[in-house]
C-alpha positions as a printed Julia matrix, in Angstrom:
528×3 Matrix{Float64}:
  -4.37  -18.09    0.34
  -6.11  -21.2    -0.95
  -5.51  -20.06   -4.52
  -1.81  -19.75   -3.81
  -1.7   -23.32   -2.5
  -3.41  -24.52   -5.64
  -0.9   -22.67   -7.82
   2.03  -24.19   -5.98
   0.54  -27.68   -6.17
   0.13  -27.19   -9.91
   3.77  -26.17  -10.2
   4.86  -29.21   -8.22
   2.84  -31.88   -9.95
   4.61  -32.11  -13.32
   8.07  -32.3   -11.77
   7.04  -34.41   -8.8
   5.65  -37.06  -11.14
   9.04  -37.43  -12.82
  11.52  -36.92   -9.98
  11.96  -38.39   -6.59
  11.76  -35.23   -4.49
  14.69  -35.18   -2.05
  16.53  -38.04   -3.77
  17.16  -36.35   -7.13
  20.68  -36.56   -8.55
  21.59  -32.98   -7.74
  21.27  -33.69   -4.03
  23.74  -36.57   -4.0
  27.05  -34.74   -3.81
  30.01  -34.27   -1.55
  28.5   -31.39    0.42
  26.07  -33.72    2.17
  28.47  -34.61    4.96
  29.22  -30.95    5.63
  25.55  -30.02    5.71
  24.82  -32.83    8.14
  27.69  -31.71   10.36
  26.5   -28.09   10.28
  22.75  -28.58   10.59
  22.05  -31.82   12.42
  23.02  -30.47   15.88
  21.07  -27.19   15.61
  17.43  -26.2    15.93
  15.33  -23.47   14.37
  16.19  -20.07   15.78
  19.86  -20.93   16.25
  22.45  -18.42   15.08
  24.77  -20.11   12.62
  28.32  -18.84   12.02
  29.4   -19.53    8.43
  32.89  -20.32    7.26
  33.04  -16.79    5.85
  32.44  -15.36    9.32
  28.94  -14.18    8.43
  26.09  -15.16   10.72
  22.46  -16.01   10.06
  19.51  -17.2    12.1
  18.21  -20.56   10.92
  14.52  -20.63   10.13
  12.21  -23.5    10.89
  11.7   -23.9     7.14
  15.42  -24.48    6.53
  15.78  -27.0     9.36
  12.75  -28.99    8.16
  13.77  -28.82    4.51
  17.21  -30.32    5.09
  15.94  -32.86    7.62
  13.48  -34.14    5.01
  16.36  -34.4     2.51
  18.59  -36.23    5.02
  20.85  -33.14    4.93
  21.72  -33.53    1.28
  22.61  -30.42   -0.71
  20.35  -29.24   -3.5
  21.54  -25.84   -4.74
  25.19  -26.9    -5.02
  26.85  -29.84   -6.74
  30.33  -30.23   -5.4
  31.97  -26.8    -5.53
  29.55  -25.31   -8.03
  25.93  -24.22   -8.19
  23.57  -26.88   -9.49
  21.11  -26.0   -12.24
  18.33  -25.38   -9.72
  20.82  -23.47   -7.59
  21.64  -21.13  -10.48
  17.92  -20.37  -10.86
  17.54  -19.55   -7.15
  20.77  -17.5    -7.18
  19.46  -15.43  -10.13
  16.08  -14.99   -8.45
  17.7   -13.47   -5.34
  19.74  -11.13   -7.53
  16.5    -9.81   -9.08
  14.73   -9.04   -5.79
  15.18   -5.31   -6.42
  12.53   -5.43   -9.17
   9.97   -5.68   -6.34
  11.63   -2.91   -4.35
  13.33   -5.45   -2.09
  17.02   -5.36   -1.18
  18.9    -8.54   -2.19
  21.08   -8.02    0.88
  18.06   -8.99    3.01
  18.47  -12.48    1.57
  22.24  -12.75    2.07
  22.79  -12.4    -1.67
  26.13  -10.49   -1.38
  27.54  -13.32    0.74
  26.22  -15.93   -1.69
  27.71  -13.95   -4.59
  31.1   -13.76   -2.9
  31.18  -17.51   -2.22
  29.92  -18.42   -5.72
  32.58  -16.24   -7.37
  35.45  -17.7    -5.36
  37.34  -20.27   -7.47
  38.95  -21.68   -4.29
  35.76  -22.88   -2.63
  36.05  -25.44    0.13
  33.44  -28.09    0.95
  32.52  -26.01    3.99
  31.97  -22.82    1.97
  29.95  -24.71   -0.66
  27.76  -26.09    2.13
  27.39  -22.55    3.46
  26.26  -21.44    0.0
  23.6   -24.12   -0.05
  22.23  -23.01    3.32
  22.37  -19.33    2.35
  20.29  -19.95   -0.77
  17.7   -21.91    1.2
  17.37  -19.2     3.83
  17.46  -16.45    1.22
  14.83  -17.83   -1.13
  12.52  -18.73    1.78
  12.67  -15.22    3.17
  12.32  -13.7    -0.29
   9.24  -15.84   -0.96
   7.69  -14.79    2.35
   8.48  -11.12    1.73
   6.91  -11.27   -1.72
   3.78  -12.83   -0.26
   3.31  -10.79    2.9
   5.8    -7.91    2.91
   9.29   -7.43    4.29
   7.97   -5.15    7.04
   5.62   -6.55    9.66
   3.07   -3.76   10.31
   2.05   -5.27   13.65
   5.6    -5.29   14.96
   5.85   -1.63   13.93
   2.63   -0.85   15.87
   0.99    0.51   12.73
  -2.57   -0.39   13.74
  -2.82   -2.98   10.96
  -5.83   -5.28   11.35
  -5.94   -7.11    8.02
  -4.61  -10.71    8.03
  -1.5   -11.14    5.89
  -0.83  -13.96    3.45
   0.96  -17.13    4.51
   2.82  -19.41    2.12
   3.54  -23.17    2.21
   7.29  -22.75    2.68
   8.13  -26.43    2.17
   6.02  -26.43   -0.98
   7.95  -23.47   -2.37
  11.33  -25.04   -1.59
  10.3   -28.4    -2.98
   8.94  -26.81   -6.17
  12.25  -25.01   -6.73
  14.33  -28.05   -5.79
  12.53  -30.26   -8.3
  13.07  -27.84  -11.16
   9.93  -25.73  -11.33
  10.61  -22.34  -12.88
  11.82  -19.95  -10.18
  10.21  -17.0   -11.97
   6.84  -18.79  -12.1
   6.99  -19.88   -8.46
   7.81  -16.36   -7.32
   5.27  -14.76   -9.65
   2.6   -16.91   -7.98
   3.51  -15.27   -4.66
   3.22  -11.64   -5.77
   0.02   -9.64   -5.23
  -2.36  -10.12   -8.11
  -4.27   -7.41   -9.93
  -3.51   -4.18  -11.7
  -2.47   -2.07   -8.7
   0.75   -3.91   -7.87
   1.63   -4.19  -11.57
   1.45   -0.39  -11.8
   3.95   -0.08   -8.96
   6.34   -2.5   -10.67
   6.24   -0.31  -13.78
   6.6     2.94  -11.8
   9.58    1.61   -9.86
  11.29    0.59  -13.09
  10.67    4.03  -14.65
  12.1     5.87  -11.66
  15.13    3.59  -11.59
  15.78    4.48  -15.24
  15.7     8.18  -14.25
  18.16    7.41  -11.46
  20.52    5.65  -13.9
  20.65    8.76  -16.1
  21.66   10.99  -13.19
  18.33   11.94  -11.63
  16.43   15.16  -12.2
  18.44   17.93  -10.54
  17.18   20.55   -8.1
  15.6    24.0    -8.09
  17.22   26.88   -6.13
  15.55   27.35   -2.74
  15.03   31.06   -3.43
  13.62   30.6    -6.95
  10.71   32.86   -7.92
   8.45   32.56  -10.95
   6.11   34.87  -12.8
   4.59   34.3   -16.22
   6.79   36.13  -18.69
   9.78   36.23  -16.35
  13.13   34.64  -17.16
  16.02   33.42  -15.0
  18.49   30.54  -14.62
  16.27   29.22  -11.79
  13.39   28.84  -14.28
  15.69   26.85  -16.57
  16.45   24.59  -13.59
  12.7    24.2   -12.95
  12.06   23.33  -16.58
  14.86   20.75  -16.53
  13.45   19.27  -13.32
   9.99   18.82  -14.85
  11.39   17.52  -18.14
  13.01   14.7   -16.19
  10.12   14.09  -13.78
   8.96   10.91  -15.47
   5.41   12.27  -15.62
   4.1    12.35  -19.2
   1.94   15.47  -18.76
   4.66   17.53  -17.07
   7.31   16.45  -19.57
   5.1    17.33  -22.53
   4.18   20.76  -21.18
   7.77   21.61  -20.17
   9.04   20.52  -23.58
   6.83   23.06  -25.39
   9.0    25.95  -24.22
  12.37   24.24  -24.6
  13.47   26.76  -27.24
  13.59   29.32  -24.43
  14.23   27.17  -21.33
  14.72   30.12  -18.92
  11.28   31.64  -19.67
   8.34   30.95  -17.35
   5.55   30.62  -19.9
   1.93   29.49  -19.51
   2.8    25.88  -20.39
   5.5    25.69  -17.73
   3.09   27.16  -15.18
   0.57   24.46  -16.1
   3.27   21.78  -15.77
   4.15   23.14  -12.34
   0.48   23.1   -11.31
   0.24   19.47  -12.4
   3.32   18.64  -10.32
   1.78   20.39   -7.31
  -1.45   18.45   -7.69
   0.5    15.17   -7.8
   2.26   16.13   -4.57
  -0.79   17.22   -2.54
  -0.09   20.95   -2.88
  -2.59   23.61   -3.96
  -1.99   23.79   -7.74
  -1.49   27.54   -8.04
   1.55   27.37  -10.34
   3.81   29.31   -7.97
   7.04   28.33   -6.26
   6.33   28.32   -2.54
   8.48   26.6     0.06
   6.38   23.42    0.03
   6.61   23.13   -3.76
  10.38   23.64   -3.8
  10.75   21.08   -1.03
   8.84   18.49   -3.07
  10.73   19.36   -6.27
  14.04   18.85   -4.49
  13.35   15.37   -3.18
  15.79   13.17   -5.05
  14.68   10.37   -7.35
  16.34    7.94   -4.93
  14.09    9.19   -2.13
  11.05    8.73   -4.37
  12.2     5.21   -5.26
  12.32    4.42   -1.54
   8.77    5.75   -1.13
   7.5     3.65   -4.03
   9.23    0.55   -2.61
   7.74    1.13    0.84
   4.24    1.43   -0.61
   4.76   -1.72   -2.68
   5.4    -3.46    0.62
   2.07   -2.11    1.89
   0.38   -3.84   -1.05
   2.08   -7.08   -0.03
   0.56   -6.78    3.45
  -2.87   -7.11    1.87
  -4.78  -10.22    0.76
  -3.54  -10.75   -2.77
  -7.04  -11.29   -4.08
  -9.13   -8.3    -3.01
 -12.2    -9.73   -4.7
 -14.01   -9.05   -7.99
 -15.35   -5.78   -6.59
 -14.31   -3.57   -3.69
 -14.24   -0.07   -2.25
 -10.76    1.25   -1.45
 -10.11    4.33    0.68
  -6.58    5.7     0.72
  -6.44    7.66    3.97
  -3.1     9.33    3.23
  -4.36   10.44   -0.19
  -7.85   11.53    0.97
  -9.32    9.56   -1.92
 -11.73    6.72   -2.61
 -12.08    4.45   -5.59
 -14.56    1.72   -6.43
 -13.17   -1.2    -8.44
 -15.2    -3.79  -10.29
 -13.88   -6.32  -12.77
 -10.43   -4.74  -12.69
 -11.74   -1.28  -13.62
 -12.29    1.87  -11.56
 -16.01    2.6   -11.89
 -16.06    5.53   -9.42
 -13.53    7.78   -7.71
 -13.86   10.79   -5.43
 -12.17   12.81   -2.71
 -12.79   12.09    0.96
 -12.2    13.7     4.35
 -10.55   11.45    6.96
  -9.68   11.59   10.65
  -7.57   14.36   12.09
  -4.37   13.42   13.9
  -6.1    13.16   17.28
  -8.83   10.98   15.74
  -6.9     8.86   13.24
  -8.97    6.77   10.85
  -7.98    3.13   11.58
  -6.64    0.8     8.89
  -8.8    -2.29    8.42
 -11.1    -4.19    6.05
 -14.74   -5.14    6.33
 -17.81   -5.66    4.15
 -20.44   -3.02    3.41
 -23.94   -4.21    4.35
 -26.33   -1.25    4.38
 -27.1     2.19    3.0
 -28.85    4.41    5.53
 -30.9     7.19    3.95
 -31.69   10.26    6.11
 -29.56    8.92    8.95
 -29.68   10.12   12.53
 -26.34   10.63   14.24
 -25.74    8.89   17.55
 -23.02   11.01   19.08
 -20.08    8.83   20.28
 -19.38    9.02   24.0
 -15.93   10.56   23.41
 -17.38   13.41   21.33
 -20.23   13.81   23.81
 -17.78   14.42   26.65
 -15.2    16.48   24.76
 -17.53   18.67   22.67
 -21.29   18.35   23.22
 -21.48   18.63   27.02
 -19.19   21.7    27.11
 -21.37   23.27   24.38
 -24.53   22.45   26.39
 -22.98   24.1    29.44
 -22.32   27.26   27.46
 -25.73   27.3    25.8
 -28.76   25.57   27.39
 -30.5    25.61   23.98
 -27.6    23.94   22.17
 -29.43   20.63   21.58
 -32.57   22.25   20.19
 -30.58   24.56   17.92
 -28.76   21.56   16.46
 -31.8    19.28   16.06
 -30.55   17.0    18.85
 -32.13   15.07   21.68
 -30.8    13.25   24.71
 -31.05    9.46   24.7
 -31.81    7.24   27.68
 -28.11    6.5    28.19
 -27.29   10.21   28.49
 -25.72   10.73   25.11
 -27.13   12.83   22.29
 -28.72   11.93   18.98
 -28.97   14.33   16.07
 -32.17   13.73   14.11
 -32.32   13.55   10.29
 -32.28   16.9     8.55
 -30.26   19.31    6.48
 -27.8    20.14    9.27
 -27.23   16.53   10.33
 -23.51   15.79   10.63
 -23.98   12.69    8.45
 -25.88   14.5     5.74
 -28.32   12.42    3.7
 -26.41    9.12    3.49
 -24.48    6.75    5.7
 -22.83    3.54    4.46
 -22.34    0.83    7.08
 -19.71   -1.92    7.22
 -19.87   -3.07   10.87
 -16.58   -2.78   12.76
 -15.45   -2.32   16.34
 -14.52    1.35   15.86
 -17.91    2.28   14.39
 -16.21    3.78   11.33
 -18.38    4.35    8.27
 -18.66    6.39    5.07
 -21.09    9.28    5.06
 -22.3    12.53    3.56
 -21.51   15.87    5.22
 -22.92   19.41    5.17
 -19.33   20.75    5.34
 -18.73   20.69    1.58
 -16.05   23.4     1.6
 -13.46   21.02    3.08
 -13.24   19.13   -0.2
 -11.62   22.14   -1.88
  -8.52   21.73    0.32
  -5.52   19.65   -0.7
  -5.1    18.2     2.82
  -8.34   16.81    4.23
  -7.83   15.23    7.65
 -10.59   17.0     9.6
 -13.04   14.32   10.81
 -13.36   12.4    14.06
 -12.28    9.21   12.26
 -15.2     8.45    9.94
 -14.86    9.08    6.21
 -16.83   11.87    4.53
 -17.6    11.54    0.82
 -17.32   14.31   -1.76
 -20.24   12.98   -3.84
 -22.35   10.78   -1.56
 -25.35   10.66   -3.88
 -23.23    9.29   -6.72
 -21.82    6.67   -4.36
 -25.35    5.84   -3.12
 -26.57    5.45   -6.7
 -23.72    3.07   -7.46
 -24.33    0.98   -4.34
 -28.04    0.84   -5.06
 -27.41   -0.46   -8.58
 -24.39   -2.71   -7.97
 -24.97   -3.67   -4.35
 -28.69   -3.57   -3.58
 -29.63   -4.46   -7.17
 -32.26   -1.74   -7.15
 -32.98    1.33   -9.24
 -31.19    4.41   -7.81
 -34.35    6.46   -8.43
 -35.89    4.63   -5.45
 -33.79    6.9    -3.24
 -35.73   10.01   -4.25
 -39.01    9.37   -2.37
 -37.05    8.15    0.65
 -35.05   11.36    0.73
 -38.21   13.42    0.3
 -39.85   11.7     3.28
 -37.15   12.93    5.66
 -37.39    9.65    7.56
 -34.53    7.31    8.27
 -34.57    4.15    6.13
 -32.07    1.29    5.77
 -31.42   -0.38    2.41
 -29.69   -3.76    2.57
 -27.06   -4.68   -0.02
 -27.65   -8.0    -1.74
 -24.13   -8.2    -3.2
 -21.2    -7.99   -0.76
 -18.85   -5.05   -1.26
 -15.54   -5.41    0.62
 -14.24   -2.12    1.96
 -10.48   -1.6     2.47
  -9.39    1.4     4.53
  -5.69    1.72    3.7
  -2.74    4.1     3.92
  -0.55    4.75    0.85
   1.78    7.74    0.57
   2.69    6.87   -3.04
  -0.2     5.99   -5.31
   0.07    4.96   -8.97
  -2.88    5.98  -11.12
  -4.21    3.96  -14.09
  -2.45    6.31  -16.53
   0.89    5.6   -14.83
   1.2     8.97  -13.09
   2.33    8.8    -9.48
   0.84   10.84   -6.67
   3.02   11.41   -3.6
   0.93   12.18   -0.54
   1.94   13.74    2.76
   2.58   11.29    5.57
  -0.29   12.79    7.59
  -0.11   10.2    10.39
   3.71    9.92   10.43
   3.71    6.23    9.51
   6.4     6.37    6.82
   8.57    8.3     9.24
   7.98    5.72   11.97
   9.01    2.86    9.68
  12.11    4.78    8.55
  13.15    5.41   12.16
  12.68    1.74   12.99
  14.81    0.69   10.03
  17.62    2.94   11.24
  17.75    1.01   14.49
  17.55   -2.47   12.96
  19.73   -2.4     9.82
């Protein structure tokens, strides 16, 4: 947030030194009287009816901006757009490059007024107000997302970015490059840039007519041939995924034949869509194949908005868990230095979405059974079997709950990674290794189980504790619980993305395991 303020100050300074802010020549025009008449009597939050009949709610930013300018126009000069107005008008038209709908910023109304050769002073004043409201909202949406996760009750606990609205408006009004001002408000880093590229690629597919569908009753067998297989090959040739397109192209001389390359392409598609990659056409695979490119564009755009909910600077190093994708990656210096599968909370024990900082590695951890699990699972098991605690290496604590002691059958395995939070969520090892072979892995009570905990522990020892990973060996051999403090802070982000762009540009579409995409879509239907 501080960095963003510095960027905007830097954009302002060159122009501010040469121009007089609200008294520049573009603002002294014949729309001033109309703006004063329209805006002077109203307050922020008022619903304004435009000459066109359209309505808009005035923001506090707009009211303050014009009051500071003594209600002089800035984006219009007489009946026409001023030079700075043309830049803002073009910026609103390009909002779709970030997966945002220009209609959210009243662009169609602005376009209609700007194109009308018979503009009146009142309509030109309306255009000025529309551009102020539109660019302010666009700037805010770029910085913090068009959807407010808290208002959607999405259990979002990470503070969102705020922007200096008057600074943005003043920078644009004094001639700073609109593209540079807006670029300063986008999320930084490689992740968001990948989404921008993916969105553009899928839009190009949409422009060429999409990728077609596969018959719902299609069957495949290596060596078999049918028109349905030709439809499958065509679908994968147009998928936009480099691996699938290359493999499907190999058999293009006989498009209706299901050969080994096409089976491999289909398996790759299944893996990208969280389906067991068996190279067969089951109902789930056909359903994913037959999602239109427009639907996928909407998913990419929604997940771009999720990136905008985050702090734009995640730090030089961080751990990122994508709950919907059952995956973890460790980023340092803009590169992924580790990645692995994870198991997350089942639907009745959803893993919360939040951020914190990892502080400790616990080697040979004991497991203090949460009260909720104690009541719902352990006590009933004790009632069925009086020797349950002993059989599971457990003991009762003074407060009446159970603790499982370190050992091979401990629910936390050999490692636990702590980033203190109110839900007592942490990363940990698990003896239940078989779960990692499944494509959908929401089986835990909320905590996050790691596929390769020793590899993660080695990395945190070296990069976090600044110690040799071999120091873990004697600790493990002792069987005793020991805490290792990290000397370097490692932020941990527990997030939820149903579309995830990989470094090679391939896109993984994950199942909406907690129904959050669906919830947002339903809310949009009631508010558009």
